[in-house]
Amino acid sequence: MSDSFYVYKSARVSGCKSIACSTIAKDSNYLFGCSVASKDEFCMRCHQFTFDARCFEANICTSSSDCYYVYDCLGCRDTMFSFGQRNAIHMVGNLALSKDKYLAIKASLLEQMRSELISRKKLCSFQDIFNAAAREP
């Protein structure tokens, strides 16, 4: 750990601020449960990502923001449950939506996540969602 502040239970952190339960982070701020991060901020449970902001459960993403449960997205903004996207905006499950429709769905899903956090104190992980989809006929 070098040149970092407010670091809790993290390893290999450099030039970071307010990092918890993370590994291999460089020049990032406000991360929780992340690994292999570079120049990111306000992210939770993200892995192998660079130049991202306000992401949750994002894996292998670059230059993206406001992404939830995504995989292999580059330059995306306002996406949920998407994978393999490039420069996508307002997507849910790889389906492009109008801004108004996307915001309505996002508000609904965030409310569901909030209520689940309050009641169960736990959210589904990306792996949980993938396993549930694989079990369906």
PDB file of C-alpha atoms in Angstrom:
ATOM      1  CA  MET A   1       0.000   0.000   0.000  1.00  0.00           C
ATOM      2  CA  SER A   2       1.450   3.340  -0.992  1.00  0.00           C
ATOM      3  CA  ASP A   3       0.199   6.906  -1.211  1.00  0.00           C
ATOM      4  CA  SER A   4      -3.320   5.839  -0.204  1.00  0.00           C
ATOM      5  CA  PHE A   5      -5.755   6.999   2.475  1.00  0.00           C
ATOM      6  CA  TYR A   6      -8.684   5.387   4.297  1.00  0.00           C
ATOM      7  CA  VAL A   7      -7.888   1.839   3.238  1.00  0.00           C
ATOM      8  CA  TYR A   8      -9.549  -1.095   5.049  1.00  0.00           C
ATOM      9  CA  LYS A   9      -8.764  -4.805   4.574  1.00  0.00           C
ATOM     10  CA  SER A  10      -7.263  -4.278   1.126  1.00  0.00           C
ATOM     11  CA  ALA A  11      -4.011  -5.306  -0.550  1.00  0.00           C
ATOM     12  CA  ARG A  12      -1.791  -3.932  -3.320  1.00  0.00           C
ATOM     13  CA  VAL A  13      -3.368  -0.488  -3.286  1.00  0.00           C
ATOM     14  CA  SER A  14      -1.589   2.567  -4.703  1.00  0.00           C
ATOM     15  CA  GLY A  15      -2.731   6.178  -5.031  1.00  0.00           C
ATOM     16  CA  CYS A  16      -6.225   5.409  -3.757  1.00  0.00           C
ATOM     17  CA  LYS A  17      -8.690   6.925  -1.304  1.00  0.00           C
ATOM     18  CA  SER A  18     -11.537   5.272   0.624  1.00  0.00           C
ATOM     19  CA  ILE A  19     -10.993   1.658  -0.433  1.00  0.00           C
ATOM     20  CA  ALA A  20     -12.359  -1.374   1.445  1.00  0.00           C
ATOM     21  CA  CYS A  21     -12.085  -5.137   0.932  1.00  0.00           C
ATOM     22  CA  SER A  22     -10.344  -4.708  -2.438  1.00  0.00           C
ATOM     23  CA  THR A  23      -7.164  -5.922  -4.131  1.00  0.00           C
ATOM     24  CA  ILE A  24      -4.902  -4.497  -6.818  1.00  0.00           C
ATOM     25  CA  ALA A  25      -6.291  -0.973  -7.070  1.00  0.00           C
ATOM     26  CA  LYS A  26      -4.456   2.007  -8.548  1.00  0.00           C
ATOM     27  CA  ASP A  27      -5.465   5.689  -8.648  1.00  0.00           C
ATOM     28  CA  SER A  28      -9.075   4.919  -7.654  1.00  0.00           C
ATOM     29  CA  ASN A  29     -11.532   6.330  -5.109  1.00  0.00           C
ATOM     30  CA  TYR A  30     -14.481   4.927  -3.151  1.00  0.00           C
ATOM     31  CA  LEU A  31     -14.278   1.226  -4.040  1.00  0.00           C
ATOM     32  CA  PHE A  32     -15.707  -1.710  -2.104  1.00  0.00           C
ATOM     33  CA  GLY A  33     -15.092  -5.375  -2.851  1.00  0.00           C
ATOM     34  CA  CYS A  34     -13.246  -4.729  -6.117  1.00  0.00           C
ATOM     35  CA  SER A  35     -10.203  -6.277  -7.751  1.00  0.00           C
ATOM     36  CA  VAL A  36      -7.852  -5.153 -10.520  1.00  0.00           C
ATOM     37  CA  ALA A  37      -9.050  -1.543 -10.684  1.00  0.00           C
ATOM     38  CA  SER A  38      -7.378   1.452 -12.274  1.00  0.00           C
ATOM     39  CA  LYS A  39      -8.679   5.045 -12.266  1.00  0.00           C
ATOM     40  CA  ASP A  40     -12.197   4.159 -11.113  1.00  0.00           C
ATOM     41  CA  GLU A  41     -14.582   5.688  -8.583  1.00  0.00           C
ATOM     42  CA  PHE A  42     -17.775   4.840  -6.688  1.00  0.00           C
ATOM     43  CA  CYS A  43     -17.785   1.143  -7.639  1.00  0.00           C
ATOM     44  CA  MET A  44     -18.822  -1.977  -5.736  1.00  0.00           C
ATOM     45  CA  ARG A  45     -18.010  -5.618  -6.466  1.00  0.00           C
ATOM     46  CA  CYS A  46     -16.352  -4.868  -9.810  1.00  0.00           C
ATOM     47  CA  HIS A  47     -13.479  -6.855 -11.306  1.00  0.00           C
ATOM     48  CA  GLN A  48     -10.882  -6.073 -13.982  1.00  0.00           C
ATOM     49  CA  PHE A  49     -12.106  -2.590 -14.840  1.00  0.00           C
ATOM     50  CA  THR A  50     -10.556   0.751 -15.826  1.00  0.00           C
ATOM     51  CA  PHE A  51     -11.896   4.328 -16.031  1.00  0.00           C
ATOM     52  CA  ASP A  52     -15.331   3.329 -14.667  1.00  0.00           C
ATOM     53  CA  ALA A  53     -17.679   5.305 -12.409  1.00  0.00           C
ATOM     54  CA  ARG A  54     -20.756   4.351 -10.377  1.00  0.00           C
ATOM     55  CA  CYS A  55     -20.763   0.664 -11.321  1.00  0.00           C
ATOM     56  CA  PHE A  56     -22.046  -2.375  -9.411  1.00  0.00           C
ATOM     57  CA  GLU A  57     -21.095  -5.974 -10.263  1.00  0.00           C
ATOM     58  CA  ALA A  58     -19.269  -4.967 -13.449  1.00  0.00           C
ATOM     59  CA  ASN A  59     -16.695  -7.396 -14.831  1.00  0.00           C
ATOM     60  CA  ILE A  60     -14.092  -6.626 -17.492  1.00  0.00           C
ATOM     61  CA  CYS A  61     -15.392  -3.134 -18.276  1.00  0.00           C
ATOM     62  CA  THR A  62     -13.594  -0.022 -19.494  1.00  0.00           C
ATOM     63  CA  SER A  63     -14.632   3.640 -19.701  1.00  0.00           C
ATOM     64  CA  SER A  64     -18.181   2.935 -18.554  1.00  0.00           C
ATOM     65  CA  SER A  65     -20.508   4.574 -16.034  1.00  0.00           C
ATOM     66  CA  ASP A  66     -23.761   3.797 -14.249  1.00  0.00           C
ATOM     67  CA  CYS A  67     -23.615   0.091 -15.101  1.00  0.00           C
ATOM     68  CA  TYR A  68     -25.190  -2.705 -13.055  1.00  0.00           C
ATOM     69  CA  TYR A  69     -24.549  -6.441 -13.479  1.00  0.00           C
ATOM     70  CA  VAL A  70     -22.635  -6.120 -16.754  1.00  0.00           C
ATOM     71  CA  TYR A  71     -19.824  -8.078 -18.391  1.00  0.00           C
ATOM     72  CA  ASP A  72     -17.333  -7.072 -21.113  1.00  0.00           C
ATOM     73  CA  CYS A  73     -18.709  -3.590 -21.772  1.00  0.00           C
ATOM     74  CA  LEU A  74     -16.578  -0.777 -23.203  1.00  0.00           C
ATOM     75  CA  GLY A  75     -17.628   2.870 -23.244  1.00  0.00           C
ATOM     76  CA  CYS A  76     -21.134   2.078 -22.033  1.00  0.00           C
ATOM     77  CA  ARG A  77     -23.435   4.306 -20.009  1.00  0.00           C
ATOM     78  CA  ASP A  78     -26.659   3.480 -18.188  1.00  0.00           C
ATOM     79  CA  THR A  79     -26.718  -0.270 -18.838  1.00  0.00           C
ATOM     80  CA  MET A  80     -28.042  -3.181 -16.767  1.00  0.00           C
ATOM     81  CA  PHE A  81     -27.724  -6.951 -17.238  1.00  0.00           C
ATOM     82  CA  SER A  82     -25.809  -6.451 -20.497  1.00  0.00           C
ATOM     83  CA  PHE A  83     -22.751  -8.145 -21.938  1.00  0.00           C
ATOM     84  CA  GLY A  84     -20.387  -7.646 -24.867  1.00  0.00           C
ATOM     85  CA  GLN A  85     -21.592  -4.102 -25.566  1.00  0.00           C
ATOM     86  CA  ARG A  86     -19.600  -1.236 -27.086  1.00  0.00           C
ATOM     87  CA  ASN A  87     -20.611   2.430 -26.580  1.00  0.00           C
ATOM     88  CA  ALA A  88     -24.149   1.424 -25.569  1.00  0.00           C
ATOM     89  CA  ILE A  89     -26.562   3.773 -23.818  1.00  0.00           C
ATOM     90  CA  HIS A  90     -29.815   2.985 -21.972  1.00  0.00           C
ATOM     91  CA  MET A  91     -29.762  -0.799 -22.291  1.00  0.00           C
ATOM     92  CA  VAL A  92     -31.377  -3.545 -20.235  1.00  0.00           C
ATOM     93  CA  GLY A  93     -30.348  -7.088 -21.126  1.00  0.00           C
ATOM     94  CA  ASN A  94     -28.764  -5.996 -24.448  1.00  0.00           C
ATOM     95  CA  LEU A  95     -32.013  -4.309 -25.502  1.00  0.00           C
ATOM     96  CA  ALA A  96     -31.741  -0.602 -26.307  1.00  0.00           C
ATOM     97  CA  LEU A  97     -34.518   1.484 -24.751  1.00  0.00           C
ATOM     98  CA  SER A  98     -35.619   5.095 -24.845  1.00  0.00           C
ATOM     99  CA  LYS A  99     -34.228   7.212 -22.029  1.00  0.00           C
ATOM    100  CA  ASP A 100     -37.619   7.569 -20.314  1.00  0.00           C
ATOM    101  CA  LYS A 101     -38.374   3.854 -20.422  1.00  0.00           C
ATOM    102  CA  TYR A 102     -34.870   2.996 -19.196  1.00  0.00           C
ATOM    103  CA  LEU A 103     -35.135   5.411 -16.260  1.00  0.00           C
ATOM    104  CA  ALA A 104     -38.506   3.958 -15.245  1.00  0.00           C
ATOM    105  CA  ILE A 105     -37.125   0.395 -15.288  1.00  0.00           C
ATOM    106  CA  LYS A 106     -33.989   1.498 -13.453  1.00  0.00           C
ATOM    107  CA  ALA A 107     -36.020   3.187 -10.694  1.00  0.00           C
ATOM    108  CA  SER A 108     -38.153   0.073 -10.279  1.00  0.00           C
ATOM    109  CA  LEU A 109     -35.170  -2.290 -10.117  1.00  0.00           C
ATOM    110  CA  LEU A 110     -33.247  -0.057  -7.721  1.00  0.00           C
ATOM    111  CA  GLU A 111     -36.284   0.051  -5.429  1.00  0.00           C
ATOM    112  CA  GLN A 112     -36.459  -3.751  -5.490  1.00  0.00           C
ATOM    113  CA  MET A 113     -32.741  -3.972  -4.681  1.00  0.00           C
ATOM    114  CA  ARG A 114     -33.124  -1.442  -1.878  1.00  0.00           C
ATOM    115  CA  SER A 115     -36.019  -3.336  -0.285  1.00  0.00           C
ATOM    116  CA  GLU A 116     -34.112  -6.635  -0.573  1.00  0.00           C
ATOM    117  CA  LEU A 117     -31.088  -5.087   1.093  1.00  0.00           C
ATOM    118  CA  ILE A 118     -33.243  -3.806   3.937  1.00  0.00           C
ATOM    119  CA  SER A 119     -35.024  -7.118   4.475  1.00  0.00           C
ATOM    120  CA  ARG A 120     -32.291  -9.702   3.745  1.00  0.00           C
ATOM    121  CA  LYS A 121     -29.128  -7.609   4.145  1.00  0.00           C
ATOM    122  CA  LYS A 122     -27.850  -9.307   0.965  1.00  0.00           C
ATOM    123  CA  LEU A 123     -28.050  -8.827  -2.818  1.00  0.00           C
ATOM    124  CA  CYS A 124     -27.675 -11.387  -5.579  1.00  0.00           C
ATOM    125  CA  SER A 125     -24.278 -11.553  -7.217  1.00  0.00           C
ATOM    126  CA  PHE A 126     -23.590 -11.754 -10.944  1.00  0.00           C
ATOM    127  CA  GLN A 127     -22.842 -15.464 -10.445  1.00  0.00           C
ATOM    128  CA  ASP A 128     -26.197 -16.021  -8.686  1.00  0.00           C
ATOM    129  CA  ILE A 129     -28.078 -14.501 -11.638  1.00  0.00           C
ATOM    130  CA  PHE A 130     -26.063 -16.543 -14.156  1.00  0.00           C
ATOM    131  CA  ASN A 131     -26.681 -19.801 -12.249  1.00  0.00           C
ATOM    132  CA  ALA A 132     -30.435 -19.080 -11.988  1.00  0.00           C
ATOM    133  CA  ALA A 133     -30.647 -18.453 -15.750  1.00  0.00           C
ATOM    134  CA  ALA A 134     -28.749 -21.667 -16.500  1.00  0.00           C
ATOM    135  CA  ARG A 135     -31.228 -23.715 -14.434  1.00  0.00           C
ATOM    136  CA  GLU A 136     -34.295 -22.462 -16.346  1.00  0.00           C
ATOM    137  CA  PRO A 137     -35.567 -24.756 -19.146  1.00  0.00           C
TER     138      PRO A 137
END
